[in-house]
Short mmCIF file of C-alpha atoms and ligand atoms in Angstrom, two decimals:
data_model
loop_
_atom_site.label_atom_id
_atom_site.label_comp_id
_atom_site.label_asym_id
_atom_site.label_seq_id
_atom_site.Cartn_x
_atom_site.Cartn_y
_atom_site.Cartn_z
CA MET F 1 4.04 -0.84 13.78
CA THR F 2 3.84 2.74 12.68
CA GLY F 3 1.28 2.67 9.91
CA ILE F 4 0.06 5.52 7.77
CA ILE F 5 -1.45 7.23 10.78
CA PRO F 6 1.41 7.34 13.27
CA ARG F 7 -0.28 8.76 16.30
CA PRO F 8 0.68 6.78 19.43
CA VAL F 9 -1.95 4.49 20.82
CA SER F 10 -2.28 3.51 24.44
CA SER F 11 -0.60 0.15 23.87
CA GLN F 12 2.65 1.96 23.08
CA VAL F 13 4.66 3.04 26.11
CA HIS F 14 6.40 6.38 25.98
CA GLU F 15 9.11 7.28 28.43
CA GLY F 16 8.46 10.97 28.15
CA TRP F 17 7.65 13.97 26.02
CA GLN F 18 9.76 16.60 24.28
CA PRO F 19 8.74 20.15 23.52
CA LEU F 20 8.37 20.59 19.78
CA SER F 21 11.60 21.97 18.45
CA GLU F 22 13.41 22.15 15.12
CA PRO F 23 14.51 18.59 14.23
CA GLN F 24 18.10 17.79 13.36
CA TRP F 25 18.03 16.54 9.79
CA SER F 26 20.53 14.10 8.28
CA THR F 27 20.94 11.95 5.22
CA ASP F 28 21.40 8.21 5.53
CA THR F 29 21.64 6.57 2.13
CA ALA F 30 21.27 3.14 3.73
CA LEU F 31 17.59 3.92 4.43
CA PRO F 32 14.99 2.84 1.83
CA ALA F 33 13.74 5.28 -0.81
CA GLU F 34 11.08 7.61 0.63
CA GLY F 35 11.68 6.11 4.09
CA TYR F 36 12.87 7.82 7.25
CA ARG F 37 13.90 7.31 10.81
CA LEU F 38 12.37 9.63 13.38
CA GLU F 39 13.79 9.66 16.91
CA VAL F 40 12.47 11.70 19.77
CA ASP F 41 14.18 11.49 23.15
CA ASP F 42 15.69 13.66 25.89
CA ARG F 43 18.19 15.02 23.42
CA GLY F 44 15.52 16.32 21.04
CA ILE F 45 14.13 15.38 17.63
CA ARG F 46 16.26 13.76 14.93
CA VAL F 47 15.27 12.78 11.39
CA ALA F 48 17.32 10.72 8.96
CA SER F 49 16.31 9.87 5.43
CA ALA F 50 17.89 8.79 2.15
CA ASP F 51 16.02 11.36 0.08
CA ARG F 52 13.93 14.54 0.32
CA ALA F 53 10.68 12.65 0.06
CA GLY F 54 11.65 10.71 3.18
CA ALA F 55 12.33 13.95 5.05
CA PHE F 56 8.94 15.28 3.93
CA TYR F 57 7.18 12.15 5.17
CA ALA F 58 9.00 12.40 8.49
CA GLN F 59 7.66 15.94 8.76
CA GLN F 60 4.10 14.71 8.05
CA THR F 61 4.47 12.05 10.74
CA LEU F 62 5.94 14.46 13.25
CA ALA F 63 3.08 16.92 12.74
CA GLN F 64 0.58 14.17 13.59
CA LEU F 65 2.46 13.23 16.77
CA VAL F 66 2.29 16.69 18.32
CA ILE F 67 -0.10 17.21 21.24
CA ASP F 68 -0.06 20.57 23.02
CA SER F 69 3.29 21.52 21.46
CA ARG F 70 4.93 18.36 22.78
CA VAL F 71 6.07 15.18 21.08
CA PRO F 72 6.19 11.71 22.69
CA HIS F 73 9.52 9.97 22.94
CA THR F 74 9.56 7.48 20.12
CA THR F 75 11.65 5.77 17.46
CA ILE F 76 9.93 5.23 14.15
CA ASP F 77 11.46 3.39 11.20
CA ASP F 78 9.09 3.87 8.33
CA TYR F 79 9.17 3.24 4.61
CA PRO F 80 6.63 2.43 1.88
CA ARG F 81 5.56 -1.02 0.77
CA PHE F 82 4.78 0.23 -2.75
CA ALA F 83 6.50 2.81 -4.99
CA TYR F 84 3.17 3.98 -6.50
CA ARG F 85 0.66 5.28 -3.97
CA GLY F 86 -2.08 7.04 -5.86
CA ALA F 87 -5.27 8.96 -5.46
CA MET F 88 -7.45 9.81 -8.44
CA LEU F 89 -9.75 12.79 -8.83
CA ASP F 90 -12.40 12.81 -11.57
CA VAL F 91 -12.43 16.43 -12.77
CA ALA F 92 -14.50 15.52 -15.84
CA ARG F 93 -17.90 14.62 -14.34
CA HIS F 94 -17.66 17.79 -12.31
CA PHE F 95 -14.97 20.42 -12.85
CA PHE F 96 -12.79 21.37 -9.88
CA PRO F 97 -10.88 24.65 -10.01
CA VAL F 98 -7.12 24.79 -9.49
CA GLU F 99 -7.50 25.83 -5.84
CA SER F 100 -9.64 22.76 -5.12
CA VAL F 101 -7.16 20.42 -6.76
CA LYS F 102 -4.42 21.99 -4.62
CA LYS F 103 -6.49 21.38 -1.49
CA TYR F 104 -6.87 17.72 -2.44
CA ILE F 105 -3.11 17.50 -3.05
CA ASP F 106 -2.53 18.81 0.50
CA ASP F 107 -5.05 16.27 1.78
CA ILE F 108 -3.49 13.23 0.12
CA ALA F 109 0.03 14.30 1.05
CA LEU F 110 -0.99 13.86 4.70
CA LEU F 111 -1.27 10.16 3.91
CA LYS F 112 2.01 9.90 1.99
CA PHE F 113 0.38 9.39 -1.37
CA ASN F 114 2.88 10.24 -4.11
CA HIS F 115 0.71 10.30 -7.26
CA LEU F 116 -2.44 12.19 -8.17
CA HIS F 117 -4.16 10.77 -11.22
CA LEU F 118 -6.38 13.40 -12.86
CA HIS F 119 -9.22 11.95 -14.92
CA LEU F 120 -9.23 14.89 -17.35
CA THR F 121 -11.75 13.83 -19.97
CA ASP F 122 -14.98 11.92 -20.12
CA ASP F 123 -18.42 12.02 -21.76
CA GLN F 124 -19.44 15.01 -19.64
CA GLY F 125 -16.42 17.23 -20.08
CA TRP F 126 -12.99 17.86 -21.61
CA ARG F 127 -10.85 19.71 -19.05
CA ILE F 128 -7.46 20.49 -20.59
CA ALA F 129 -6.70 23.08 -23.28
CA ILE F 130 -4.98 21.65 -26.37
CA ASP F 131 -3.41 24.08 -28.85
CA GLY F 132 -4.98 23.85 -32.29
CA TRP F 133 -8.25 22.31 -30.94
CA PRO F 134 -10.11 25.30 -29.50
CA ARG F 135 -13.56 23.68 -29.55
CA LEU F 136 -12.39 21.06 -27.02
CA THR F 137 -12.60 23.76 -24.38
CA GLU F 138 -15.17 26.10 -26.00
CA VAL F 139 -17.67 23.26 -26.45
CA GLY F 140 -16.27 20.16 -24.76
CA ALA F 141 -15.59 21.89 -21.46
CA SER F 142 -18.90 23.72 -21.19
CA THR F 143 -20.79 20.78 -19.67
CA GLN F 144 -20.73 18.67 -16.51
CA VAL F 145 -23.08 16.28 -14.71
CA GLY F 146 -26.36 18.00 -13.90
CA GLY F 147 -25.50 21.15 -15.84
CA GLY F 148 -24.39 24.41 -14.33
CA GLY F 149 -21.40 24.94 -16.62
CA GLY F 150 -18.13 23.12 -16.64
CA GLY F 151 -14.62 24.47 -16.87
CA PHE F 152 -11.12 23.54 -17.93
CA TYR F 153 -7.43 24.01 -17.13
CA SER F 154 -5.24 26.12 -19.36
CA GLN F 155 -1.83 24.56 -19.88
CA ALA F 156 -0.51 27.20 -17.46
CA ASP F 157 -3.08 26.09 -14.85
CA TYR F 158 -1.97 22.51 -15.33
CA ALA F 159 1.68 23.49 -14.91
CA GLU F 160 0.71 25.26 -11.68
CA ILE F 161 -0.95 22.08 -10.38
CA VAL F 162 2.07 20.00 -11.40
CA ALA F 163 4.44 22.36 -9.57
CA TYR F 164 2.29 22.55 -6.44
CA ALA F 165 2.09 18.77 -6.36
CA ALA F 166 5.85 18.37 -6.84
CA GLU F 167 6.50 20.51 -3.77
CA ARG F 168 4.57 17.88 -1.82
CA PHE F 169 6.33 14.97 -3.57
CA VAL F 170 3.21 14.18 -5.57
CA THR F 171 3.48 13.37 -9.31
CA ILE F 172 0.53 14.23 -11.54
CA VAL F 173 -0.69 11.38 -13.79
CA PRO F 174 -2.93 12.86 -16.49
CA GLU F 175 -5.61 10.65 -18.07
CA ILE F 176 -7.19 11.15 -21.45
CA ASP F 177 -9.81 8.41 -21.57
CA MET F 178 -10.28 6.68 -24.94
CA PRO F 179 -11.76 5.23 -27.15
CA GLY F 180 -14.94 5.27 -25.00
CA HIS F 181 -15.83 8.05 -22.53
CA THR F 182 -15.24 10.51 -25.37
CA ASN F 183 -18.59 12.18 -25.88
CA ALA F 184 -17.25 15.63 -24.89
CA ALA F 185 -14.47 15.53 -27.52
CA ILE F 186 -16.89 14.26 -30.15
CA SER F 187 -19.43 16.95 -29.33
CA ALA F 188 -16.69 19.49 -30.02
CA TYR F 189 -15.39 17.75 -33.19
CA PRO F 190 -18.08 15.41 -34.57
CA GLU F 191 -15.68 13.95 -37.12
CA LEU F 192 -13.82 12.26 -34.24
CA GLY F 193 -16.78 10.05 -33.44
CA ASP F 194 -18.48 6.96 -34.81
CA ALA F 195 -21.84 8.54 -34.12
CA PRO F 196 -22.91 12.17 -33.80
CA ALA F 197 -22.79 13.49 -30.26
CA GLY F 198 -24.41 16.36 -28.45
CA PRO F 199 -23.61 17.67 -24.99
CA TYR F 200 -24.13 15.06 -22.26
CA GLU F 201 -24.76 15.80 -18.59
CA GLY F 202 -26.12 12.46 -17.37
CA ILE F 203 -24.23 9.61 -15.65
CA GLU F 204 -24.51 6.65 -18.02
CA VAL F 205 -21.25 5.05 -19.19
CA GLY F 206 -20.26 3.08 -22.29
CA PHE F 207 -22.14 4.85 -25.11
CA SER F 208 -19.44 6.82 -26.94
CA SER F 209 -16.56 5.80 -29.20
CA LEU F 210 -13.93 7.59 -31.20
CA ALA F 211 -13.98 6.82 -34.94
CA ILE F 212 -11.59 3.88 -34.92
CA ARG F 213 -10.92 3.61 -38.69
CA SER F 214 -10.43 7.31 -39.35
CA GLU F 215 -6.93 8.73 -39.63
CA ALA F 216 -8.21 12.03 -38.22
CA THR F 217 -8.65 10.27 -34.88
CA TYR F 218 -4.96 9.41 -34.74
CA SER F 219 -3.77 12.92 -35.65
CA PHE F 220 -5.96 14.16 -32.84
CA ILE F 221 -4.46 11.68 -30.37
CA ASP F 222 -0.96 12.54 -31.57
CA ASP F 223 -1.57 16.25 -30.89
CA VAL F 224 -3.21 15.73 -27.52
CA VAL F 225 -0.73 13.24 -26.19
CA ARG F 226 2.33 15.13 -27.47
CA GLN F 227 1.20 18.36 -25.78
CA LEU F 228 0.26 16.59 -22.57
CA ALA F 229 3.55 14.69 -22.44
CA ALA F 230 5.44 17.99 -22.88
CA ILE F 231 3.77 19.59 -19.83
CA THR F 232 3.93 16.44 -17.67
CA PRO F 233 7.32 15.90 -16.03
CA GLY F 234 6.13 12.64 -14.45
CA ARG F 235 6.79 9.30 -16.04
CA TYR F 236 3.19 8.20 -16.66
CA LEU F 237 0.38 8.99 -19.09
CA HIS F 238 -2.96 7.29 -18.55
CA LEU F 239 -4.90 6.47 -21.70
CA GLY F 240 -8.06 5.03 -20.17
CA GLY F 241 -9.42 2.15 -22.22
CA ASP F 242 -12.23 1.26 -19.79
CA GLU F 243 -15.82 0.44 -20.55
CA SER F 244 -15.52 0.85 -24.34
CA LEU F 245 -18.90 -0.78 -24.81
CA ALA F 246 -19.67 1.11 -28.01
CA THR F 247 -16.52 -0.16 -29.73
CA THR F 248 -16.40 -3.66 -31.28
CA ASP F 249 -13.75 -6.07 -30.00
CA GLU F 250 -11.88 -5.95 -33.30
CA ASP F 251 -11.92 -2.17 -33.35
CA PHE F 252 -10.85 -1.97 -29.74
CA LEU F 253 -7.74 -4.07 -30.36
CA PHE F 254 -6.89 -2.07 -33.49
CA PHE F 255 -7.35 1.17 -31.57
CA ILE F 256 -5.31 0.24 -28.49
CA GLU F 257 -2.36 -0.82 -30.59
CA ARG F 258 -2.41 2.41 -32.58
CA ALA F 259 -3.07 4.78 -29.66
CA THR F 260 -0.54 3.25 -27.26
CA GLY F 261 2.01 3.15 -30.08
CA ILE F 262 1.59 6.88 -30.60
CA ALA F 263 1.84 7.66 -26.90
CA ALA F 264 4.93 5.47 -26.41
CA GLN F 265 6.82 7.69 -28.89
CA PHE F 266 6.73 10.56 -26.43
CA GLY F 267 8.88 8.67 -23.93
CA LYS F 268 6.22 8.02 -21.31
CA THR F 269 5.11 4.82 -19.60
CA ILE F 270 1.48 4.19 -20.41
CA ILE F 271 -1.12 3.26 -17.84
CA GLY F 272 -4.46 1.84 -18.89
CA TRP F 273 -7.54 0.51 -17.10
CA HIS F 274 -7.30 -3.25 -17.08
CA GLU F 275 -9.49 -3.79 -20.14
CA MET F 276 -6.53 -2.45 -22.15
CA GLY F 277 -4.89 -5.78 -21.35
CA ARG F 278 -7.21 -7.39 -23.91
CA SER F 279 -4.59 -6.19 -26.38
CA PRO F 280 -1.56 -8.46 -26.89
CA ALA F 281 0.29 -5.61 -28.56
CA LEU F 282 0.96 -3.15 -25.75
CA PRO F 283 4.23 -1.21 -25.57
CA ALA F 284 6.57 -3.08 -23.24
CA GLY F 285 6.14 -2.05 -19.65
CA THR F 286 2.58 -0.71 -19.93
CA ILE F 287 0.91 -0.58 -16.52
CA GLY F 288 -2.58 -2.00 -15.92
CA GLN F 289 -4.92 -0.43 -13.39
CA TYR F 290 -7.32 -3.05 -12.01
CA TRP F 291 -10.78 -1.77 -11.06
CA ASN F 292 -12.91 -4.93 -10.74
CA PHE F 293 -13.57 -6.49 -7.33
CA THR F 294 -11.34 -8.09 -4.68
CA THR F 295 -12.70 -11.40 -6.02
CA PRO F 296 -12.28 -10.91 -9.79
CA GLU F 297 -15.28 -11.57 -12.03
CA ASP F 298 -15.09 -13.13 -15.50
CA ALA F 299 -11.95 -12.23 -17.43
CA HIS F 300 -10.98 -9.14 -15.46
CA GLY F 301 -8.12 -10.94 -13.73
CA ASP F 302 -6.80 -12.35 -17.04
CA HIS F 303 -6.84 -8.95 -18.71
CA THR F 304 -4.80 -7.68 -15.79
CA LEU F 305 -2.28 -10.55 -16.00
CA SER F 306 -1.75 -9.61 -19.63
CA PHE F 307 0.12 -6.46 -18.56
CA VAL F 308 2.48 -8.59 -16.49
CA ALA F 309 3.02 -10.99 -19.42
CA GLN F 310 3.93 -7.96 -21.56
CA GLY F 311 6.60 -6.76 -19.16
CA GLY F 312 4.44 -4.33 -17.19
CA ALA F 313 3.03 -4.17 -13.70
CA VAL F 314 -0.26 -3.53 -11.95
CA ILE F 315 -1.91 -0.79 -9.92
CA MET F 316 -4.67 -2.14 -7.65
CA SER F 317 -7.91 -0.18 -7.33
CA PRO F 318 -10.60 -2.77 -6.58
CA ALA F 319 -13.85 -0.86 -6.78
CA ASN F 320 -15.56 -2.58 -3.87
CA VAL F 321 -12.89 -1.41 -1.44
CA ALA F 322 -10.88 1.38 -3.07
CA TYR F 323 -13.49 3.45 -4.93
CA LEU F 324 -14.03 6.37 -2.61
CA ASP F 325 -17.29 7.40 -4.30
CA MET F 326 -19.00 4.24 -3.06
CA GLN F 327 -21.36 5.04 -0.22
CA TYR F 328 -20.62 4.26 3.39
CA PRO F 329 -23.00 1.67 4.93
CA GLU F 330 -25.24 4.28 6.59
CA THR F 331 -27.05 6.38 4.04
CA SER F 332 -25.20 9.37 2.77
CA ASP F 333 -26.46 12.05 0.41
CA PHE F 334 -23.55 11.36 -1.92
CA GLY F 335 -22.00 8.47 -3.73
CA LEU F 336 -22.94 5.38 -5.72
CA VAL F 337 -23.40 1.72 -4.81
CA TRP F 338 -22.71 -0.26 -8.02
CA ALA F 339 -19.55 -1.93 -6.67
CA GLN F 340 -21.20 -4.60 -4.53
CA GLY F 341 -23.05 -2.05 -2.43
CA ALA F 342 -21.77 0.32 0.23
CA THR F 343 -18.21 0.03 1.56
CA SER F 344 -17.53 0.09 5.28
CA MET F 345 -14.35 1.35 6.90
CA ARG F 346 -13.55 -2.20 7.89
CA GLU F 347 -14.02 -3.49 4.33
CA ALA F 348 -11.80 -0.75 2.98
CA TYR F 349 -9.13 -1.93 5.41
CA GLU F 350 -9.43 -5.70 5.41
CA TRP F 351 -7.98 -6.75 2.06
CA ASP F 352 -4.53 -7.21 0.69
CA PRO F 353 -3.47 -5.85 -2.73
CA ALA F 354 -1.24 -8.90 -3.32
CA GLU F 355 -4.11 -11.34 -2.81
CA VAL F 356 -6.62 -10.09 -5.33
CA ILE F 357 -5.40 -11.77 -8.53
CA ASP F 358 -3.47 -15.05 -8.63
CA GLY F 359 -0.13 -14.21 -10.21
CA VAL F 360 -0.23 -10.53 -9.15
CA GLY F 361 1.77 -10.39 -5.90
CA ASP F 362 4.08 -7.77 -4.43
CA GLU F 363 6.58 -8.33 -7.26
CA GLN F 364 4.02 -7.58 -9.96
CA LEU F 365 2.43 -4.65 -8.15
CA LEU F 366 3.55 -1.12 -8.85
CA GLY F 367 1.14 0.03 -6.19
CA VAL F 368 -2.32 0.94 -5.06
CA GLU F 369 -4.68 3.77 -6.02
CA ALA F 370 -7.84 5.16 -4.48
CA PRO F 371 -10.03 6.78 -7.19
CA ILE F 372 -12.88 9.17 -6.49
CA TRP F 373 -15.42 9.59 -9.28
CA THR F 374 -17.53 12.72 -9.14
CA GLU F 375 -20.91 12.05 -10.70
CA THR F 376 -22.46 12.93 -7.30
CA LEU F 377 -19.79 15.32 -6.01
CA SER F 378 -19.46 18.92 -7.15
CA THR F 379 -17.30 20.69 -4.52
CA ILE F 380 -14.02 19.84 -2.84
CA ASP F 381 -15.87 19.78 0.48
CA GLU F 382 -18.05 16.97 -0.87
CA VAL F 383 -15.02 15.14 -2.26
CA GLU F 384 -13.31 15.29 1.13
CA PHE F 385 -16.50 14.16 2.85
CA MET F 386 -16.62 10.96 0.81
CA ALA F 387 -12.86 10.36 0.63
CA PHE F 388 -12.11 10.80 4.29
CA PRO F 389 -11.80 8.71 6.39
CA ARG F 390 -11.87 5.70 4.04
CA ILE F 391 -8.93 6.98 2.04
CA ALA F 392 -6.73 6.45 5.12
CA ALA F 393 -7.43 2.70 4.89
CA ILE F 394 -6.31 2.62 1.27
CA ALA F 395 -3.26 4.74 2.07
CA GLU F 396 -2.30 2.17 4.69
CA LYS F 397 -2.65 -0.62 2.07
CA ALA F 398 -0.28 1.34 -0.17
CA TRP F 399 2.30 2.35 2.47
CA SER F 400 2.32 -0.10 5.35
CA PRO F 401 3.39 -3.71 5.53
CA ALA F 402 0.73 -6.37 4.94
CA GLY F 403 -1.16 -7.76 7.88
CA GLY F 404 -2.33 -4.78 9.92
CA SER F 405 -5.49 -5.39 11.91
CA TYR F 406 -8.59 -3.18 11.85
CA SER F 407 -8.88 -3.21 15.62
CA GLU F 408 -5.39 -1.70 15.82
CA PHE F 409 -6.15 0.74 12.99
CA GLU F 410 -9.37 2.17 14.39
CA PRO F 411 -7.88 4.02 17.41
CA ARG F 412 -5.35 5.66 15.12
CA LEU F 413 -8.22 6.70 12.89
CA ILE F 414 -9.86 8.46 15.78
CA ASP F 415 -6.68 10.45 16.33
CA PHE F 416 -6.53 11.17 12.63
CA GLY F 417 -10.08 12.57 12.81
CA ARG F 418 -8.90 15.10 15.39
CA TYR F 419 -6.01 16.04 13.16
CA LEU F 420 -8.40 16.53 10.20
CA ASP F 421 -10.54 18.78 12.44
CA VAL F 422 -7.53 20.97 13.10
CA LEU F 423 -6.61 21.13 9.41
CA ARG F 424 -10.23 21.76 8.38
CA VAL F 425 -10.43 18.71 6.16
CA ASN F 426 -14.02 17.59 5.85
CA TYR F 427 -14.76 13.91 6.62
CA TYR F 428 -17.65 11.58 7.12
CA ARG F 429 -18.11 10.70 10.79
CA THR F 430 -19.20 7.17 10.02
CA ALA F 431 -21.06 5.52 12.90
CA GLU F 432 -18.68 2.59 12.58
CA VAL F 433 -15.98 4.58 14.35
CA SER F 434 -16.37 5.86 17.91
CA TRP F 435 -14.86 9.25 17.20
CA ILE F 436 -14.56 10.38 20.82
CA ARG F 437 -12.30 8.19 22.94
C1 TNX C 501 -16.69 3.17 -13.15
S1 TNX C 501 -14.42 1.37 -13.42
C2 TNX C 501 -15.94 3.94 -13.98
C3 TNX C 501 -16.26 5.38 -14.07
C4 TNX C 501 -17.40 5.77 -13.18
C5 TNX C 501 -17.31 5.01 -11.87
C6 TNX C 501 -18.34 5.39 -10.84
C7 TNX C 501 -13.99 2.59 -14.36
C8 TNX C 501 -12.65 2.56 -14.88
N1 TNX C 501 -14.84 3.56 -14.67
O1 TNX C 501 -16.51 5.75 -15.40
O2 TNX C 501 -17.32 7.15 -12.94
O3 TNX C 501 -17.43 3.65 -12.15
O4 TNX C 501 -18.10 4.74 -9.64
#
């Protein structure tokens, strides 16, 4: 068992230690995509992988094995369970400058995540410049939760983030949330909305809707999605679709068919929050992102199965275990508790993505994603504080084989804490973990 945190534990026996030296790299196309073999013995350090991502992950593992410039003798065969291993950062509720996003990319790359989903728009802010729609940034980007100004990315900023991520084998997945969560866009261009909107800096959800029966809405979506597709080399575009409580059912279905139809023309695979699966008219292959609980309530499971029935797959983000903005069990100054209360380290670890929804097993799963929403988080330090260490549990769900045990995971977590200390990544020293061994 290697796991997402590879540091050796006492149950593993090592014959010896090697001084850290330049590994010998080789390509072995028989190895799985993104996988690697790392061997350390008397002869030195050898890495084989089928692709460059695998070599990068071997390097991440190796860095975590080093103690006092030495590496334990070991053989590690490692490869991912899922192709899509995501983290999500909400840059709409609070704006995070480019440098902060880069820091988070570094952070998630430690855990072999390969996608960063950027939640770019919401009621409280519009964060990406769109040519021809200057008020989106002049007005729509000027707000955030609690006030204090907002911010946005120019398309050049966005390209810089995309390039930085690519160097770490992370693909950016941009999200424009619609038809709800659109107050910022409507405050910039009132004709886009069903009701007039002013700036909003609170944390309620579900009160805004684009004007569903107006053609202007669809020219807007066409412009936004075309420009975003052009600056996004990755395969996916996320179109939201969650919590559209201010849109009637009939309008929602009409809207989803139109909006996804527009986006599909730009050659991207669409991702939507699982409510989008209410529509029976999704472009083939559309991916559903499930956010309800590990025991699905009401029709949430059925809406998710609808993506599978329409030729797509599922990304698992059950809020009660994978939402990193949920509080830890001891009180913390940050975070929310709506998803069945606080989430312990153990709870974040003890679930299986293939056992959440009947009919959504490994075959139907594209992967797993750990979102962090930022209503209560305004700096990257605070984001790290909530995300780490629980994000390591979700990374392990995404990367490692099913069936790991928490008692085996916890000692590795303690080692990981030391590694985070060295790298100056902030994390919450939850009392559940005995950080000093
Ligand atoms: C739910 S579940 C949201 C977000 C909030 C988050 C806070 C879902 C797709 N959306 O709008 O920020 O809860 O935890």
